[in-house]
PDB file of C-alpha atoms in Angstrom:
ATOM      1  CA  UNK A1490       0.000   0.000   0.000  1.00  0.00           C
ATOM      2  CA  UNK A1491       2.790   2.435   0.950  1.00  0.00           C
ATOM      3  CA  UNK A1492       4.625   1.577  -2.267  1.00  0.00           C
ATOM      4  CA  UNK A1493       1.572   2.539  -4.307  1.00  0.00           C
ATOM      5  CA  UNK A1494       1.264   5.868  -2.500  1.00  0.00           C
ATOM      6  CA  UNK A1495       4.941   6.656  -3.147  1.00  0.00           C
ATOM      7  CA  UNK A1496       4.546   5.830  -6.834  1.00  0.00           C
ATOM      8  CA  UNK A1497       1.411   7.992  -7.106  1.00  0.00           C
ATOM      9  CA  UNK A1498       3.069  10.965  -5.383  1.00  0.00           C
ATOM     10  CA  UNK A1499       6.161  10.619  -7.571  1.00  0.00           C
ATOM     11  CA  UNK A1500       4.053  10.526 -10.716  1.00  0.00           C
ATOM     12  CA  UNK A1501       2.136  13.598  -9.567  1.00  0.00           C
ATOM     13  CA  UNK A1502       5.343  15.517  -8.877  1.00  0.00           C
ATOM     14  CA  UNK A1503       6.705  14.555 -12.275  1.00  0.00           C
ATOM     15  CA  UNK A1504       3.525  15.791 -13.951  1.00  0.00           C
ATOM     16  CA  UNK A1505       3.700  19.100 -12.078  1.00  0.00           C
ATOM     17  CA  UNK A1506       7.386  19.512 -12.915  1.00  0.00           C
ATOM     18  CA  UNK A1507       6.672  18.715 -16.547  1.00  0.00           C
ATOM     19  CA  UNK A1508       3.907  21.315 -16.615  1.00  0.00           C
ATOM     20  CA  UNK A1509       6.219  23.959 -15.160  1.00  0.00           C
ATOM     21  CA  UNK A1510       8.937  23.037 -17.641  1.00  0.00           C
ATOM     22  CA  UNK A1511       6.596  23.308 -20.571  1.00  0.00           C
ATOM     23  CA  UNK A1512       5.332  26.674 -19.303  1.00  0.00           C
ATOM     24  CA  UNK A1513       8.836  28.063 -18.835  1.00  0.00           C
ATOM     25  CA  UNK A1514       9.659  27.364 -22.455  1.00  0.00           C
ATOM     26  CA  UNK A1515       7.559  30.450 -23.221  1.00  0.00           C
ATOM     27  CA  UNK A1516       9.852  32.712 -21.157  1.00  0.00           C
ATOM     28  CA  UNK A1517      11.652  35.122 -23.497  1.00  0.00           C
ATOM     29  CA  UNK A1518      14.366  37.759 -23.330  1.00  0.00           C
ATOM     30  CA  UNK A1519      12.490  40.732 -24.763  1.00  0.00           C
ATOM     31  CA  UNK A1520      14.568  43.911 -24.456  1.00  0.00           C
ATOM     32  CA  UNK A1521      18.045  44.793 -23.115  1.00  0.00           C
ATOM     33  CA  UNK A1522      19.817  48.073 -22.325  1.00  0.00           C
ATOM     34  CA  UNK A1523      23.565  47.926 -21.677  1.00  0.00           C
ATOM     35  CA  UNK A1524      24.418  51.589 -21.008  1.00  0.00           C
ATOM     36  CA  UNK A1525      21.742  53.431 -19.060  1.00  0.00           C
ATOM     37  CA  UNK A1526      22.517  57.132 -18.622  1.00  0.00           C
ATOM     38  CA  UNK A1527      19.098  58.746 -18.766  1.00  0.00           C
ATOM     39  CA  UNK A1528      16.626  55.853 -18.715  1.00  0.00           C
ATOM     40  CA  UNK A1529      14.703  53.997 -16.070  1.00  0.00           C
ATOM     41  CA  UNK A1530      16.016  53.911 -12.471  1.00  0.00           C
ATOM     42  CA  UNK A1531      15.826  51.064  -9.973  1.00  0.00           C
ATOM     43  CA  UNK A1532      14.211  51.204  -6.531  1.00  0.00           C
ATOM     44  CA  UNK A1533      17.392  52.816  -5.184  1.00  0.00           C
ATOM     45  CA  UNK A1534      17.252  55.659  -7.701  1.00  0.00           C
ATOM     46  CA  UNK A1535      20.231  54.386  -9.694  1.00  0.00           C
ATOM     47  CA  UNK A1536      20.506  53.800 -13.432  1.00  0.00           C
ATOM     48  CA  UNK A1537      21.827  50.358 -14.287  1.00  0.00           C
ATOM     49  CA  UNK A1538      21.865  48.042 -17.272  1.00  0.00           C
ATOM     50  CA  UNK A1539      18.600  46.095 -17.416  1.00  0.00           C
ATOM     51  CA  UNK A1540      17.142  42.948 -18.953  1.00  0.00           C
ATOM     52  CA  UNK A1541      13.432  42.626 -19.687  1.00  0.00           C
ATOM     53  CA  UNK A1542      11.814  39.170 -19.705  1.00  0.00           C
ATOM     54  CA  UNK A1543       8.437  38.412 -21.258  1.00  0.00           C
ATOM     55  CA  UNK A1544       5.896  35.695 -20.432  1.00  0.00           C
ATOM     56  CA  UNK A1545       4.585  34.558 -23.831  1.00  0.00           C
ATOM     57  CA  UNK A1546       2.074  32.216 -22.166  1.00  0.00           C
ATOM     58  CA  UNK A1547      -1.633  32.961 -21.902  1.00  0.00           C
ATOM     59  CA  UNK A1548      -1.389  31.972 -18.236  1.00  0.00           C
ATOM     60  CA  UNK A1549       0.719  33.173 -15.277  1.00  0.00           C
ATOM     61  CA  UNK A1550       4.299  31.905 -15.140  1.00  0.00           C
ATOM     62  CA  UNK A1551       6.429  31.350 -12.024  1.00  0.00           C
ATOM     63  CA  UNK A1552      10.115  32.018 -12.824  1.00  0.00           C
ATOM     64  CA  UNK A1553      11.699  31.430  -9.420  1.00  0.00           C
ATOM     65  CA  UNK A1554      14.608  28.950  -9.543  1.00  0.00           C
ATOM     66  CA  UNK A1555      15.430  29.679 -13.206  1.00  0.00           C
ATOM     67  CA  UNK A1556      18.946  30.959 -13.950  1.00  0.00           C
ATOM     68  CA  UNK A1557      20.098  34.159 -15.661  1.00  0.00           C
ATOM     69  CA  UNK A1558      23.671  34.310 -16.895  1.00  0.00           C
ATOM     70  CA  UNK A1559      26.037  36.176 -19.195  1.00  0.00           C
ATOM     71  CA  UNK A1560      28.471  33.252 -19.357  1.00  0.00           C
ATOM     72  CA  UNK A1561      27.580  30.143 -21.341  1.00  0.00           C
ATOM     73  CA  UNK A1562      30.194  28.157 -19.380  1.00  0.00           C
ATOM     74  CA  UNK A1563      28.485  29.075 -16.107  1.00  0.00           C
ATOM     75  CA  UNK A1564      24.738  28.594 -16.668  1.00  0.00           C
ATOM     76  CA  UNK A1565      23.907  28.815 -12.923  1.00  0.00           C
ATOM     77  CA  UNK A1566      25.423  32.237 -12.455  1.00  0.00           C
ATOM     78  CA  UNK A1567      22.333  33.969 -11.035  1.00  0.00           C
ATOM     79  CA  UNK A1568      19.482  31.822  -9.678  1.00  0.00           C
ATOM     80  CA  UNK A1569      16.202  33.708  -9.349  1.00  0.00           C
ATOM     81  CA  UNK A1570      15.361  33.396  -5.627  1.00  0.00           C
ATOM     82  CA  UNK A1571      12.358  31.560  -4.234  1.00  0.00           C
ATOM     83  CA  UNK A1572       9.707  33.167  -2.066  1.00  0.00           C
ATOM     84  CA  UNK A1573       9.190  36.459  -3.922  1.00  0.00           C
ATOM     85  CA  UNK A1574       5.589  36.985  -5.067  1.00  0.00           C
ATOM     86  CA  UNK A1575       6.803  39.233  -7.877  1.00  0.00           C
ATOM     87  CA  UNK A1576       8.491  36.328  -9.654  1.00  0.00           C
ATOM     88  CA  UNK A1577       5.032  35.196 -10.772  1.00  0.00           C
ATOM     89  CA  UNK A1578       4.608  36.946 -14.115  1.00  0.00           C
ATOM     90  CA  UNK A1579       0.995  37.450 -15.266  1.00  0.00           C
ATOM     91  CA  UNK A1580       0.019  36.260 -18.732  1.00  0.00           C
ATOM     92  CA  UNK A1581       1.593  38.223 -21.596  1.00  0.00           C
ATOM     93  CA  UNK A1582       3.395  40.545 -19.146  1.00  0.00           C
ATOM     94  CA  UNK A1583       6.966  41.633 -18.423  1.00  0.00           C
ATOM     95  CA  UNK A1584       9.521  41.810 -15.624  1.00  0.00           C
ATOM     96  CA  UNK A1585      12.829  43.731 -15.492  1.00  0.00           C
ATOM     97  CA  UNK A1586      16.112  42.568 -13.938  1.00  0.00           C
ATOM     98  CA  UNK A1587      18.895  45.096 -13.272  1.00  0.00           C
ATOM     99  CA  UNK A1588      22.321  43.758 -14.271  1.00  0.00           C
ATOM    100  CA  UNK A1589      24.304  45.649 -11.623  1.00  0.00           C
ATOM    101  CA  UNK A1590      26.272  42.815  -9.964  1.00  0.00           C
ATOM    102  CA  UNK A1591      24.593  43.478  -6.595  1.00  0.00           C
ATOM    103  CA  UNK A1592      22.183  40.614  -5.859  1.00  0.00           C
ATOM    104  CA  UNK A1593      22.031  41.686  -2.203  1.00  0.00           C
ATOM    105  CA  UNK A1594      19.769  44.564  -3.312  1.00  0.00           C
ATOM    106  CA  UNK A1595      16.896  42.231  -4.057  1.00  0.00           C
ATOM    107  CA  UNK A1596      15.429  39.541  -6.276  1.00  0.00           C
ATOM    108  CA  UNK A1597      15.630  41.594  -9.446  1.00  0.00           C
ATOM    109  CA  UNK A1598      19.322  42.527  -9.198  1.00  0.00           C
ATOM    110  CA  UNK A1599      21.611  40.012 -10.896  1.00  0.00           C
ATOM    111  CA  UNK A1600      25.056  38.878  -9.790  1.00  0.00           C
ATOM    112  CA  UNK A1601      26.627  39.904 -13.111  1.00  0.00           C
ATOM    113  CA  UNK A1602      26.984  43.079 -15.182  1.00  0.00           C
ATOM    114  CA  UNK A1603      26.998  43.891 -18.886  1.00  0.00           C
ATOM    115  CA  UNK A1604      30.036  45.439 -20.601  1.00  0.00           C
ATOM    116  CA  UNK A1605      29.510  48.414 -22.931  1.00  0.00           C
ATOM    117  CA  UNK A1606      31.365  48.327 -26.274  1.00  0.00           C
ATOM    118  CA  UNK A1607      31.476  44.505 -26.349  1.00  0.00           C
ATOM    119  CA  UNK A1608      29.181  41.743 -27.496  1.00  0.00           C
ATOM    120  CA  UNK A1609      27.179  40.612 -24.483  1.00  0.00           C
ATOM    121  CA  UNK A1610      25.641  37.135 -24.462  1.00  0.00           C
ATOM    122  CA  UNK A1611      22.651  36.565 -22.144  1.00  0.00           C
ATOM    123  CA  UNK A1612      20.932  33.250 -21.518  1.00  0.00           C
ATOM    124  CA  UNK A1613      18.054  31.838 -19.452  1.00  0.00           C
ATOM    125  CA  UNK A1614      18.373  28.301 -18.115  1.00  0.00           C
ATOM    126  CA  UNK A1615      15.673  26.174 -16.520  1.00  0.00           C
ATOM    127  CA  UNK A1616      15.838  25.001 -12.899  1.00  0.00           C
ATOM    128  CA  UNK A1617      17.988  22.002 -13.831  1.00  0.00           C
ATOM    129  CA  UNK A1618      20.787  24.370 -14.910  1.00  0.00           C
ATOM    130  CA  UNK A1619      21.171  22.549 -18.249  1.00  0.00           C
ATOM    131  CA  UNK A1620      18.070  23.312 -20.330  1.00  0.00           C
ATOM    132  CA  UNK A1621      18.531  26.539 -22.266  1.00  0.00           C
ATOM    133  CA  UNK A1622      15.213  28.403 -22.522  1.00  0.00           C
ATOM    134  CA  UNK A1623      16.291  31.504 -24.485  1.00  0.00           C
ATOM    135  CA  UNK A1624      19.437  33.392 -25.443  1.00  0.00           C
ATOM    136  CA  UNK A1625      20.516  36.570 -27.226  1.00  0.00           C
ATOM    137  CA  UNK A1626      23.721  38.370 -28.192  1.00  0.00           C
ATOM    138  CA  UNK A1627      23.692  42.150 -27.687  1.00  0.00           C
ATOM    139  CA  UNK A1628      25.905  43.764 -30.355  1.00  0.00           C
ATOM    140  CA  UNK A1629      28.898  45.866 -29.303  1.00  0.00           C
ATOM    141  CA  UNK A1630      27.644  48.719 -31.499  1.00  0.00           C
ATOM    142  CA  UNK A1631      24.693  49.383 -29.165  1.00  0.00           C
ATOM    143  CA  UNK A1632      25.067  52.963 -27.931  1.00  0.00           C
ATOM    144  CA  UNK A1633      24.123  54.681 -24.658  1.00  0.00           C
ATOM    145  CA  UNK A1634      20.393  54.741 -23.859  1.00  0.00           C
ATOM    146  CA  UNK A1635      19.692  52.427 -26.767  1.00  0.00           C
ATOM    147  CA  UNK A1636      18.090  49.004 -26.421  1.00  0.00           C
ATOM    148  CA  UNK A1637      18.316  45.741 -28.299  1.00  0.00           C
ATOM    149  CA  UNK A1638      14.673  44.665 -28.536  1.00  0.00           C
ATOM    150  CA  UNK A1639      12.330  42.338 -30.347  1.00  0.00           C
ATOM    151  CA  UNK A1640      10.030  43.905 -32.923  1.00  0.00           C
ATOM    152  CA  UNK A1641       7.105  42.027 -31.329  1.00  0.00           C
ATOM    153  CA  UNK A1642       6.824  40.898 -27.714  1.00  0.00           C
ATOM    154  CA  UNK A1643       8.261  37.396 -27.316  1.00  0.00           C
ATOM    155  CA  UNK A1644       8.944  36.899 -31.021  1.00  0.00           C
ATOM    156  CA  UNK A1645      10.088  38.630 -34.181  1.00  0.00           C
ATOM    157  CA  UNK A1646      13.452  39.996 -35.230  1.00  0.00           C
ATOM    158  CA  UNK A1647      15.825  41.979 -33.043  1.00  0.00           C
ATOM    159  CA  UNK A1648      16.493  45.654 -33.734  1.00  0.00           C
ATOM    160  CA  UNK A1649      18.075  48.731 -32.148  1.00  0.00           C
ATOM    161  CA  UNK A1650      15.746  51.163 -30.430  1.00  0.00           C
ATOM    162  CA  UNK A1651      16.788  54.750 -29.809  1.00  0.00           C
ATOM    163  CA  UNK A1652      13.686  55.993 -28.031  1.00  0.00           C
ATOM    164  CA  UNK A1653      12.263  57.914 -30.984  1.00  0.00           C
ATOM    165  CA  UNK A1654       8.622  58.379 -31.918  1.00  0.00           C
ATOM    166  CA  UNK A1655       8.453  55.054 -33.763  1.00  0.00           C
ATOM    167  CA  UNK A1656      10.823  52.881 -31.692  1.00  0.00           C
ATOM    168  CA  UNK A1657       9.854  53.265 -28.067  1.00  0.00           C
ATOM    169  CA  UNK A1658      12.073  52.065 -25.247  1.00  0.00           C
ATOM    170  CA  UNK A1659       9.629  50.292 -22.953  1.00  0.00           C
ATOM    171  CA  UNK A1660      10.978  48.540 -19.844  1.00  0.00           C
ATOM    172  CA  UNK A1661       8.218  46.491 -18.155  1.00  0.00           C
ATOM    173  CA  UNK A1662       5.863  47.254 -21.011  1.00  0.00           C
ATOM    174  CA  UNK A1663       4.936  46.064 -24.490  1.00  0.00           C
ATOM    175  CA  UNK A1664       7.457  46.784 -27.222  1.00  0.00           C
ATOM    176  CA  UNK A1665       4.662  47.847 -29.569  1.00  0.00           C
ATOM    177  CA  UNK A1666       2.571  50.622 -28.036  1.00  0.00           C
ATOM    178  CA  UNK A1667      -0.946  50.856 -29.465  1.00  0.00           C
ATOM    179  CA  UNK A1668      -2.282  54.344 -28.817  1.00  0.00           C
ATOM    180  CA  UNK A1669      -5.056  54.239 -31.424  1.00  0.00           C
ATOM    181  CA  UNK A1670      -7.740  51.845 -32.588  1.00  0.00           C
ATOM    182  CA  UNK A1671      -8.129  51.763 -36.372  1.00  0.00           C
ATOM    183  CA  UNK A1672     -11.716  50.527 -36.308  1.00  0.00           C
ATOM    184  CA  UNK A1673     -12.820  53.246 -33.894  1.00  0.00           C
ATOM    185  CA  UNK A1674     -11.018  55.907 -35.924  1.00  0.00           C
ATOM    186  CA  UNK A1675     -12.709  54.748 -39.138  1.00  0.00           C
ATOM    187  CA  UNK A1676     -16.107  54.702 -37.448  1.00  0.00           C
ATOM    188  CA  UNK A1677     -15.559  58.242 -36.136  1.00  0.00           C
ATOM    189  CA  UNK A1678     -14.659  59.462 -39.615  1.00  0.00           C
ATOM    190  CA  UNK A1679     -17.788  57.978 -41.202  1.00  0.00           C
ATOM    191  CA  UNK A1680     -20.168  58.944 -38.397  1.00  0.00           C
ATOM    192  CA  UNK A1681     -19.058  62.311 -37.071  1.00  0.00           C
ATOM    193  CA  UNK A1682     -22.349  63.172 -35.320  1.00  0.00           C
ATOM    194  CA  UNK A1683     -22.990  59.737 -33.893  1.00  0.00           C
ATOM    195  CA  UNK A1684     -26.372  59.152 -35.555  1.00  0.00           C
ATOM    196  CA  UNK A1685     -25.418  55.696 -36.791  1.00  0.00           C
ATOM    197  CA  UNK A1686     -24.149  54.719 -33.344  1.00  0.00           C
ATOM    198  CA  UNK A1687     -27.435  55.899 -31.779  1.00  0.00           C
ATOM    199  CA  UNK A1688     -29.560  53.956 -34.250  1.00  0.00           C
ATOM    200  CA  UNK A1689     -27.467  50.834 -33.786  1.00  0.00           C
ATOM    201  CA  UNK A1690     -27.723  51.052 -30.002  1.00  0.00           C
ATOM    202  CA  UNK A1691     -31.493  51.599 -30.076  1.00  0.00           C
ATOM    203  CA  UNK A1692     -31.912  48.795 -32.591  1.00  0.00           C
ATOM    204  CA  UNK A1693     -29.986  46.385 -30.371  1.00  0.00           C
ATOM    205  CA  UNK A1694     -32.011  47.346 -27.272  1.00  0.00           C
ATOM    206  CA  UNK A1695     -35.442  47.125 -28.921  1.00  0.00           C
ATOM    207  CA  UNK A1696     -34.530  43.915 -30.720  1.00  0.00           C
ATOM    208  CA  UNK A1697     -33.523  42.350 -27.428  1.00  0.00           C
ATOM    209  CA  UNK A1698     -36.782  43.474 -25.800  1.00  0.00           C
ATOM    210  CA  UNK A1699     -38.837  42.098 -28.692  1.00  0.00           C
ATOM    211  CA  UNK A1700     -37.058  38.755 -28.514  1.00  0.00           C
ATOM    212  CA  UNK A1701     -37.661  38.605 -24.750  1.00  0.00           C
ATOM    213  CA  UNK A1702     -41.372  39.367 -25.184  1.00  0.00           C
ATOM    214  CA  UNK A1703     -41.785  36.706 -27.849  1.00  0.00           C
ATOM    215  CA  UNK A1704     -39.859  34.214 -25.759  1.00  0.00           C
ATOM    216  CA  UNK A1705     -41.997  34.801 -22.658  1.00  0.00           C
ATOM    217  CA  UNK A1706     -45.184  34.618 -24.724  1.00  0.00           C
ATOM    218  CA  UNK A1707     -44.121  31.334 -26.315  1.00  0.00           C
ATOM    219  CA  UNK A1708     -43.039  29.890 -22.961  1.00  0.00           C
ATOM    220  CA  UNK A1709     -46.415  30.827 -21.440  1.00  0.00           C
ATOM    221  CA  UNK A1710     -48.339  29.228 -24.284  1.00  0.00           C
ATOM    222  CA  UNK A1711     -46.267  26.071 -24.176  1.00  0.00           C
ATOM    223  CA  UNK A1712     -46.610  25.817 -20.389  1.00  0.00           C
ATOM    224  CA  UNK A1713     -50.382  26.255 -20.536  1.00  0.00           C
ATOM    225  CA  UNK A1714     -50.728  23.660 -23.286  1.00  0.00           C
ATOM    226  CA  UNK A1715     -48.565  21.144 -21.430  1.00  0.00           C
ATOM    227  CA  UNK A1716     -50.475  21.702 -18.184  1.00  0.00           C
ATOM    228  CA  UNK A1717     -53.852  21.226 -19.875  1.00  0.00           C
ATOM    229  CA  UNK A1718     -52.606  18.183 -21.715  1.00  0.00           C
ATOM    230  CA  UNK A1719     -51.344  16.566 -18.509  1.00  0.00           C
ATOM    231  CA  UNK A1720     -54.541  17.319 -16.596  1.00  0.00           C
ATOM    232  CA  UNK A1721     -56.810  15.863 -19.247  1.00  0.00           C
ATOM    233  CA  UNK A1722     -54.584  12.882 -19.766  1.00  0.00           C
ATOM    234  CA  UNK A1723     -54.757  12.184 -16.036  1.00  0.00           C
ATOM    235  CA  UNK A1724     -58.527  11.736 -16.401  1.00  0.00           C
ATOM    236  CA  UNK A1725     -58.035   8.789 -18.732  1.00  0.00           C
ATOM    237  CA  UNK A1726     -58.443  10.511 -22.075  1.00  0.00           C
ATOM    238  CA  UNK A1727     -56.458   9.246 -25.031  1.00  0.00           C
ATOM    239  CA  UNK A1728     -53.924  11.339 -26.910  1.00  0.00           C
ATOM    240  CA  UNK A1729     -56.310  11.808 -29.828  1.00  0.00           C
ATOM    241  CA  UNK A1730     -59.139  12.896 -27.526  1.00  0.00           C
ATOM    242  CA  UNK A1731     -56.879  15.322 -25.720  1.00  0.00           C
ATOM    243  CA  UNK A1732     -55.673  16.808 -28.990  1.00  0.00           C
ATOM    244  CA  UNK A1733     -59.261  17.068 -30.155  1.00  0.00           C
ATOM    245  CA  UNK A1734     -60.280  18.791 -26.934  1.00  0.00           C
ATOM    246  CA  UNK A1735     -57.370  21.203 -27.083  1.00  0.00           C
ATOM    247  CA  UNK A1736     -58.006  22.017 -30.710  1.00  0.00           C
ATOM    248  CA  UNK A1737     -61.818  22.264 -30.529  1.00  0.00           C
ATOM    249  CA  UNK A1738     -63.980  25.161 -29.310  1.00  0.00           C
ATOM    250  CA  UNK A1739     -67.596  25.442 -28.159  1.00  0.00           C
ATOM    251  CA  UNK A1740     -69.897  26.491 -30.971  1.00  0.00           C
ATOM    252  CA  UNK A1741     -72.169  29.509 -30.787  1.00  0.00           C
ATOM    253  CA  UNK A1742     -75.258  27.316 -30.589  1.00  0.00           C
ATOM    254  CA  UNK A1743     -73.921  25.505 -27.512  1.00  0.00           C
ATOM    255  CA  UNK A1744     -73.126  28.761 -25.731  1.00  0.00           C
ATOM    256  CA  UNK A1745     -76.599  30.160 -26.570  1.00  0.00           C
ATOM    257  CA  UNK A1746     -78.325  27.030 -25.231  1.00  0.00           C
ATOM    258  CA  UNK A1747     -76.414  27.192 -21.959  1.00  0.00           C
ATOM    259  CA  UNK A1748     -77.213  30.877 -21.499  1.00  0.00           C
ATOM    260  CA  UNK A1749     -80.947  30.358 -22.189  1.00  0.00           C
ATOM    261  CA  UNK A1750     -81.112  27.424 -19.754  1.00  0.00           C
ATOM    262  CA  UNK A1751     -79.524  29.505 -17.007  1.00  0.00           C
ATOM    263  CA  UNK A1752     -81.847  32.379 -17.776  1.00  0.00           C
ATOM    264  CA  UNK A1753     -85.012  30.256 -17.664  1.00  0.00           C
ATOM    265  CA  UNK A1754     -84.024  28.293 -14.566  1.00  0.00           C
ATOM    266  CA  UNK A1755     -82.462  30.959 -12.361  1.00  0.00           C
ATOM    267  CA  UNK A1756     -83.947  34.086 -13.931  1.00  0.00           C
ATOM    268  CA  UNK A1757     -80.561  35.701 -13.346  1.00  0.00           C
ATOM    269  CA  UNK A1758     -79.792  38.453 -15.783  1.00  0.00           C
ATOM    270  CA  UNK A1759     -79.115  42.169 -15.994  1.00  0.00           C
ATOM    271  CA  UNK A1760     -81.344  44.737 -17.585  1.00  0.00           C
ATOM    272  CA  UNK A1761     -79.002  44.939 -20.542  1.00  0.00           C
ATOM    273  CA  UNK A1762     -79.515  42.514 -23.379  1.00  0.00           C
ATOM    274  CA  UNK A1763     -77.044  39.675 -24.057  1.00  0.00           C
ATOM    275  CA  UNK A1764     -75.521  40.118 -20.564  1.00  0.00           C
ATOM    276  CA  UNK A1765     -75.873  37.322 -18.016  1.00  0.00           C
ATOM    277  CA  UNK A1766     -74.942  37.753 -14.358  1.00  0.00           C
ATOM    278  CA  UNK A1767     -74.522  34.736 -12.092  1.00  0.00           C
ATOM    279  CA  UNK A1768     -74.449  35.619  -8.386  1.00  0.00           C
ATOM    280  CA  UNK A1769     -73.118  33.170  -5.869  1.00  0.00           C
ATOM    281  CA  UNK A1770     -75.589  32.352  -3.094  1.00  0.00           C
ATOM    282  CA  UNK A1771     -73.940  32.062   0.267  1.00  0.00           C
ATOM    283  CA  UNK A1772     -75.915  30.852   3.291  1.00  0.00           C
ATOM    284  CA  UNK A1773     -74.709  31.939   6.686  1.00  0.00           C
ATOM    285  CA  UNK A1774     -76.625  29.201   8.500  1.00  0.00           C
ATOM    286  CA  UNK A1775     -77.778  25.727   7.623  1.00  0.00           C
ATOM    287  CA  UNK A1776     -79.894  23.616  10.024  1.00  0.00           C
ATOM    288  CA  UNK A1777     -78.425  20.449   8.571  1.00  0.00           C
ATOM    289  CA  UNK A1778     -74.980  21.333   9.857  1.00  0.00           C
ATOM    290  CA  UNK A1779     -76.034  22.808  13.188  1.00  0.00           C
ATOM    291  CA  UNK A1780     -74.328  21.289  16.203  1.00  0.00           C
ATOM    292  CA  UNK A1781     -77.361  21.607  18.479  1.00  0.00           C
ATOM    293  CA  UNK A1782     -79.026  18.663  16.729  1.00  0.00           C
ATOM    294  CA  UNK A1783     -76.154  16.417  17.629  1.00  0.00           C
ATOM    295  CA  UNK A1784     -76.183  17.141  21.375  1.00  0.00           C
ATOM    296  CA  UNK A1785     -78.351  15.084  23.719  1.00  0.00           C
ATOM    297  CA  UNK A1786     -79.895  17.234  26.488  1.00  0.00           C
ATOM    298  CA  UNK A1787     -80.845  16.017  29.932  1.00  0.00           C
ATOM    299  CA  UNK A1788     -84.566  16.621  30.744  1.00  0.00           C
ATOM    300  CA  UNK A1789     -84.657  19.229  33.474  1.00  0.00           C
ATOM    301  CA  UNK A1790     -87.804  17.970  35.318  1.00  0.00           C
ATOM    302  CA  UNK A1791     -86.338  14.444  35.835  1.00  0.00           C
ATOM    303  CA  UNK A1792     -83.225  15.959  37.284  1.00  0.00           C
ATOM    304  CA  UNK A1793     -85.204  18.073  39.747  1.00  0.00           C
ATOM    305  CA  UNK A1794     -87.323  15.111  40.874  1.00  0.00           C
ATOM    306  CA  UNK A1795     -84.273  13.056  41.749  1.00  0.00           C
ATOM    307  CA  UNK A1796     -83.097  15.837  43.952  1.00  0.00           C
TER     308      UNK A1796
END
């Protein structure tokens, strides 16, 4: 029994580890700045070289225990520490590590630095220290306050960014900044006053209300038909008789005969013609239900004589 439990736990751990490994394959080096003279500052107010990582998954990704390094012969150079909640990267989001050689400053400060004017190799290794997840070579020609970045987050070619109007430098943010929506802009051009938008909105609202009304009406009719069908079927009528009853209606002659019979028998009608009023007769007292007839009384004169 214990052997089976050990095997089951081992298999579960292997599955979890495999899931983490597969998820970490989507971790990407996204943007790197080697010489930072006027860019982003760290939590200590200092400007350092920085490395941006991107989670290409459509689910959160935990990166603790992976390794960052600038030396392919030493893949375990900087292990990302455990226990920091910020090492869990949300889906399609970024995180920045400062390559300042001072890991004592916190989780996001590496134990190595980058050298300006030289080719800098950067790699990410999985927790086993052998599986290479991603790598990049930063060219020596990269100038101050320039970045080596992907054209699209997590994929695409690498290119130099100078921080101009078309090539933003975006630590902890998407490399492609979308400040406009083409569809909205086109709609605004074609409908400057908003009349089309108003008509569309009103059409959607009234269409929804109409559909709801028809749905409730149909549901009510169906419910009434089913209820009547079940009641009549419970009285022993066949399906054909029930259908015939549901589909048939009283004729005018039958209604007229019933009305005339009530009129002749009860003489209950209003002064207006073709109007019949049936009043319910309610008796407050009935001798047949009186309790006094069910009580036996003791004759008073016999009682007095015995005394």
